[in-house]
Amino acid sequence: MTATSPRRVASLMAAIADTGRDASRGGYTRPVYSTAELDLRSWFVAEAETRGLDAETDRNGVIWAWWDAPSGDRSRAIVTGSHLDSVPGGGAFDGPLGVASALAAVDVLRAQGRRPDRAVAIAVFPEEEGSRYGIACLGSRILTGAIPVEKALALTDEDGGTFAEHSRAAGLDPERMGRDDERLAQIGAFIELHVEQGRGLIDLGQPVAIGSSILGHGRWRLVFTGQGNHAGTTLMSDRHDP
């Protein structure tokens, strides 16, 4: 990378700085397939096509922007990217940084006269945060078959709308969604640049590092059965705690 790369990333981030801004919470609220997130998806496709990348949306809603090798072979591609959806009141860099930095990397490598020996793809995964339907990494789970597609399509948001309904409204065909072995065979390696959201890099005095492990993303719903009562005055013998 060169000194121009940070400026390129900053310029790309500035272009989307007002999309999905949450005036009440602060930060950004960009649920998957909301107006804000769809606007960002369109922004990404436009930026990719401006660079001559071949942008396509697969049957699971993942956007792929291809920088092809001279051979045209897309097997064992080097894939990078992230997501554009957010949690309620999320940070500006959570997800979009990985997308913008990938576009900037293409700019810099091309400016240096480079061309990949293997295909390079920038991927944008839908519903990474899980803030709308309650399951994180939903787009990649469907792509890899880590969740039954019937279960995914039946998930509902807080307004009762299903993932199937919102996917269809976004231009997808829910009947075609599910594990995609042909697409998975195109992935030779995947790397994501992501904001740390901690202070590890500060303590190390470093601008970037490679994570050696990560917490598996999951959510659990627990039901406790008991009897509510005053915590201070209820006798122990009268308590029916779970």
GROMACS .gro file of C-alpha atoms in nm:
model
  242
    1MET     CA    1   0.000   0.000   0.000
    2THR     CA    2   0.106   0.359  -0.049
    3ALA     CA    3   0.048   0.683   0.133
    4THR     CA    4  -0.246   0.751  -0.097
    5SER     CA    5  -0.444   0.455   0.038
    6PRO     CA    6  -0.571   0.623   0.359
    7ARG     CA    7  -0.690   0.921   0.159
    8ARG     CA    8  -0.876   0.694  -0.081
    9VAL     CA    9  -1.046   0.514   0.208
   10ALA     CA   10  -1.137   0.846   0.371
   11SER     CA   11  -1.289   0.970   0.046
   12LEU     CA   12  -1.500   0.656   0.006
   13MET     CA   13  -1.617   0.670   0.366
   14ALA     CA   14  -1.707   1.038   0.331
   15ALA     CA   15  -1.935   0.954   0.039
   16ILE     CA   16  -2.159   0.741   0.263
   17ALA     CA   17  -2.124   0.943   0.583
   18ASP     CA   18  -2.487   1.059   0.580
   19THR     CA   19  -2.648   0.730   0.475
   20GLY     CA   20  -2.843   0.579   0.762
   21ARG     CA   21  -2.729   0.833   1.018
   22ASP     CA   22  -2.937   0.788   1.335
   23ALA     CA   23  -3.022   1.126   1.486
   24SER     CA   24  -3.187   0.980   1.798
   25ARG     CA   25  -2.933   0.712   1.894
   26GLY     CA   26  -2.624   0.858   1.736
   27GLY     CA   27  -2.414   0.656   1.496
   28TYR     CA   28  -2.580   0.466   1.213
   29THR     CA   29  -2.881   0.238   1.183
   30ARG     CA   30  -2.871   0.037   0.860
   31PRO     CA   31  -3.073  -0.285   0.894
   32VAL     CA   32  -3.030  -0.529   0.608
   33TYR     CA   33  -3.257  -0.453   0.311
   34SER     CA   34  -3.365  -0.122   0.464
   35THR     CA   35  -3.353   0.189   0.247
   36ALA     CA   36  -3.017   0.286   0.398
   37GLU     CA   37  -2.857  -0.054   0.345
   38LEU     CA   38  -2.994  -0.087  -0.007
   39ASP     CA   39  -2.855   0.258  -0.087
   40LEU     CA   40  -2.513   0.141   0.032
   41ARG     CA   41  -2.537  -0.175  -0.178
   42SER     CA   42  -2.611   0.041  -0.483
   43TRP     CA   43  -2.320   0.268  -0.390
   44PHE     CA   44  -2.084  -0.029  -0.375
   45VAL     CA   45  -2.195  -0.167  -0.712
   46ALA     CA   46  -2.149   0.177  -0.870
   47GLU     CA   47  -1.801   0.215  -0.719
   48ALA     CA   48  -1.704  -0.134  -0.835
   49GLU     CA   49  -1.829  -0.080  -1.189
   50THR     CA   50  -1.656   0.258  -1.208
   51ARG     CA   51  -1.333   0.064  -1.152
   52GLY     CA   52  -1.418  -0.184  -1.424
   53LEU     CA   53  -1.492  -0.464  -1.178
   54ASP     CA   54  -1.758  -0.718  -1.270
   55ALA     CA   55  -2.026  -0.678  -1.001
   56GLU     CA   56  -2.292  -0.944  -0.950
   57THR     CA   57  -2.541  -1.034  -0.678
   58ASP     CA   58  -2.571  -1.407  -0.617
   59ARG     CA   59  -2.891  -1.591  -0.534
   60ASN     CA   60  -2.830  -1.542  -0.160
   61GLY     CA   61  -2.790  -1.166  -0.180
   62VAL     CA   62  -2.410  -1.160  -0.152
   63ILE     CA   63  -2.256  -0.900  -0.384
   64TRP     CA   64  -1.934  -1.001  -0.560
   65ALA     CA   65  -1.712  -0.753  -0.747
   66TRP     CA   66  -1.452  -0.934  -0.957
   67TRP     CA   67  -1.108  -0.819  -1.064
   68ASP     CA   68  -1.021  -1.099  -1.302
   69ALA     CA   69  -0.683  -1.251  -1.373
   70PRO     CA   70  -0.569  -1.261  -1.739
   71SER     CA   71  -0.683  -1.624  -1.757
   72GLY     CA   72  -1.040  -1.533  -1.662
   73ASP     CA   73  -1.041  -1.825  -1.417
   74ARG     CA   74  -1.237  -1.744  -1.100
   75SER     CA   75  -1.157  -2.059  -0.906
   76ARG     CA   76  -0.950  -2.031  -0.586
   77ALA     CA   77  -0.999  -1.654  -0.584
   78ILE     CA   78  -0.861  -1.420  -0.321
   79VAL     CA   79  -1.170  -1.274  -0.156
   80THR     CA   80  -1.192  -0.976   0.075
   81GLY     CA   81  -1.476  -0.751   0.188
   82SER     CA   82  -1.720  -0.719   0.475
   83HIS     CA   83  -2.078  -0.600   0.526
   84LEU     CA   84  -2.281  -0.280   0.498
   85ASP     CA   85  -2.563  -0.348   0.746
   86SER     CA   86  -2.531  -0.224   1.105
   87VAL     CA   87  -2.661  -0.267   1.456
   88PRO     CA   88  -2.889   0.012   1.584
   89GLY     CA   89  -2.667   0.314   1.642
   90GLY     CA   90  -2.362   0.134   1.505
   91GLY     CA   91  -2.024   0.284   1.428
   92ALA     CA   92  -1.929   0.438   1.096
   93PHE     CA   93  -1.643   0.194   1.030
   94ASP     CA   94  -1.803  -0.134   1.143
   95GLY     CA   95  -1.831  -0.317   0.811
   96PRO     CA   96  -1.794  -0.035   0.558
   97LEU     CA   97  -1.422  -0.004   0.643
   98GLY     CA   98  -1.360  -0.352   0.505
   99VAL     CA   99  -1.551  -0.268   0.188
  100ALA     CA  100  -1.398   0.076   0.129
  101SER     CA  101  -1.044  -0.046   0.202
  102ALA     CA  102  -1.085  -0.325  -0.054
  103LEU     CA  103  -1.188  -0.076  -0.322
  104ALA     CA  104  -0.895   0.148  -0.225
  105ALA     CA  105  -0.657  -0.149  -0.245
  106VAL     CA  106  -0.766  -0.214  -0.602
  107ASP     CA  107  -0.702   0.153  -0.684
  108VAL     CA  108  -0.352   0.147  -0.537
  109LEU     CA  109  -0.251  -0.184  -0.694
  110ARG     CA  110  -0.368  -0.067  -1.034
  111ALA     CA  111  -0.183   0.263  -0.991
  112GLN     CA  112   0.130   0.054  -0.934
  113GLY     CA  113   0.067  -0.128  -1.262
  114ARG     CA  114  -0.019  -0.458  -1.099
  115ARG     CA  115  -0.264  -0.723  -1.218
  116PRO     CA  116  -0.359  -1.033  -1.018
  117ASP     CA  117  -0.236  -1.378  -1.113
  118ARG     CA  118  -0.549  -1.516  -0.946
  119ALA     CA  119  -0.892  -1.356  -0.950
  120VAL     CA  120  -0.966  -1.110  -0.671
  121ALA     CA  121  -1.320  -1.056  -0.545
  122ILE     CA  122  -1.469  -0.801  -0.306
  123ALA     CA  123  -1.768  -0.953  -0.127
  124VAL     CA  124  -2.047  -0.776   0.061
  125PHE     CA  125  -2.244  -1.010   0.286
  126PRO     CA  126  -2.604  -0.928   0.390
  127GLU     CA  127  -2.726  -0.938   0.751
  128GLU     CA  128  -2.384  -0.990   0.908
  129GLU     CA  129  -2.487  -0.815   1.228
  130GLY     CA  130  -2.809  -1.010   1.283
  131SER     CA  131  -2.977  -0.694   1.408
  132ARG     CA  132  -3.294  -0.737   1.203
  133TYR     CA  133  -3.364  -1.111   1.223
  134GLY     CA  134  -3.170  -1.214   1.533
  135ILE     CA  135  -2.910  -1.442   1.373
  136ALA     CA  136  -2.567  -1.299   1.300
  137CYS     CA  137  -2.379  -1.378   0.978
  138LEU     CA  138  -2.706  -1.487   0.820
  139GLY     CA  139  -2.596  -1.426   0.462
  140SER     CA  140  -2.282  -1.636   0.494
  141ARG     CA  141  -2.468  -1.902   0.695
  142ILE     CA  142  -2.714  -1.945   0.410
  143LEU     CA  143  -2.434  -1.945   0.151
  144THR     CA  144  -2.245  -2.220   0.334
  145GLY     CA  145  -2.551  -2.419   0.444
  146ALA     CA  146  -2.478  -2.354   0.811
  147ILE     CA  147  -2.847  -2.278   0.865
  148PRO     CA  148  -3.142  -2.456   0.704
  149VAL     CA  149  -3.272  -2.217   0.442
  150GLU     CA  150  -3.632  -2.284   0.548
  151LYS     CA  151  -3.547  -2.162   0.898
  152ALA     CA  152  -3.372  -1.854   0.762
  153LEU     CA  153  -3.660  -1.757   0.535
  154ALA     CA  154  -3.910  -1.786   0.821
  155LEU     CA  155  -3.719  -1.550   1.051
  156THR     CA  156  -3.910  -1.233   1.136
  157ASP     CA  157  -3.812  -0.881   1.234
  158GLU     CA  158  -3.974  -0.678   1.512
  159ASP     CA  159  -4.255  -0.572   1.278
  160GLY     CA  160  -4.340  -0.930   1.185
  161GLY     CA  161  -4.199  -0.919   0.833
  162THR     CA  162  -4.015  -1.233   0.726
  163PHE     CA  163  -3.669  -1.260   0.580
  164ALA     CA  164  -3.829  -1.420   0.275
  165GLU     CA  165  -4.058  -1.121   0.222
  166HIS     CA  166  -3.783  -0.865   0.258
  167SER     CA  167  -3.545  -1.065   0.038
  168ARG     CA  168  -3.809  -1.079  -0.235
  169ALA     CA  169  -3.870  -0.704  -0.203
  170ALA     CA  170  -3.494  -0.653  -0.250
  171GLY     CA  171  -3.508  -0.840  -0.581
  172LEU     CA  172  -3.409  -1.190  -0.470
  173ASP     CA  173  -3.595  -1.517  -0.524
  174PRO     CA  174  -3.630  -1.695  -0.187
  175GLU     CA  175  -3.698  -2.026  -0.364
  176ARG     CA  176  -3.345  -2.019  -0.510
  177MET     CA  177  -3.166  -1.941  -0.184
  178GLY     CA  178  -2.952  -2.196  -0.002
  179ARG     CA  179  -2.606  -2.350   0.008
  180ASP     CA  180  -2.411  -2.264  -0.307
  181ASP     CA  181  -2.131  -2.514  -0.370
  182GLU     CA  182  -2.041  -2.358  -0.704
  183ARG     CA  183  -1.986  -2.022  -0.539
  184LEU     CA  184  -1.794  -2.170  -0.248
  185ALA     CA  185  -1.557  -2.341  -0.492
  186GLN     CA  186  -1.453  -1.998  -0.616
  187ILE     CA  187  -1.314  -1.899  -0.276
  188GLY     CA  188  -0.947  -1.983  -0.231
  189ALA     CA  189  -0.881  -1.750   0.061
  190PHE     CA  190  -1.070  -1.483   0.252
  191ILE     CA  191  -0.937  -1.186   0.446
  192GLU     CA  192  -1.132  -0.903   0.608
  193LEU     CA  193  -1.008  -0.571   0.737
  194HIS     CA  194  -1.227  -0.479   1.034
  195VAL     CA  195  -1.219  -0.205   1.292
  196GLU     CA  196  -1.096  -0.353   1.620
  197GLN     CA  197  -1.361  -0.204   1.854
  198GLY     CA  198  -1.121  -0.250   2.145
  199ARG     CA  199  -0.790  -0.113   2.269
  200GLY     CA  200  -0.553  -0.394   2.184
  201LEU     CA  201  -0.388  -0.201   1.901
  202ILE     CA  202  -0.356   0.104   2.124
  203ASP     CA  203  -0.176  -0.103   2.386
  204LEU     CA  204   0.051  -0.251   2.117
  205GLY     CA  205   0.115   0.086   1.959
  206GLN     CA  206   0.032  -0.062   1.618
  207PRO     CA  207  -0.207   0.050   1.343
  208VAL     CA  208  -0.306  -0.301   1.235
  209ALA     CA  209  -0.268  -0.661   1.350
  210ILE     CA  210  -0.384  -1.011   1.263
  211GLY     CA  211  -0.626  -1.180   1.499
  212SER     CA  212  -0.520  -1.529   1.603
  213SER     CA  213  -0.864  -1.626   1.732
  214ILE     CA  214  -1.214  -1.485   1.758
  215LEU     CA  215  -1.525  -1.545   1.963
  216GLY     CA  216  -1.786  -1.752   1.785
  217HIS     CA  217  -2.094  -1.539   1.722
  218GLY     CA  218  -2.410  -1.677   1.880
  219ARG     CA  219  -2.727  -1.580   2.060
  220TRP     CA  220  -2.924  -1.781   2.310
  221ARG     CA  221  -3.275  -1.735   2.446
  222LEU     CA  222  -3.317  -1.847   2.807
  223VAL     CA  223  -3.649  -1.887   2.987
  224PHE     CA  224  -3.650  -1.875   3.368
  225THR     CA  225  -3.960  -1.999   3.547
  226GLY     CA  226  -4.028  -1.864   3.894
  227GLN     CA  227  -4.237  -1.620   4.095
  228GLY     CA  228  -4.161  -1.250   4.098
  229ASN     CA  229  -4.157  -1.077   4.435
  230HIS     CA  230  -3.975  -0.810   4.635
  231ALA     CA  231  -3.604  -0.885   4.655
  232GLY     CA  232  -3.559  -0.729   4.998
  233THR     CA  233  -3.860  -0.835   5.202
  234THR     CA  234  -3.955  -1.179   5.071
  235LEU     CA  235  -3.850  -1.449   5.316
  236MET     CA  236  -3.622  -1.720   5.187
  237SER     CA  237  -3.886  -1.980   5.269
  238ASP     CA  238  -4.138  -1.791   5.055
  239ARG     CA  239  -3.916  -1.754   4.751
  240HIS     CA  240  -3.972  -1.953   4.434
  241ASP     CA  241  -3.666  -1.856   4.240
  242PRO     CA  242  -3.572  -2.044   3.924
   0.00000   0.00000   0.00000
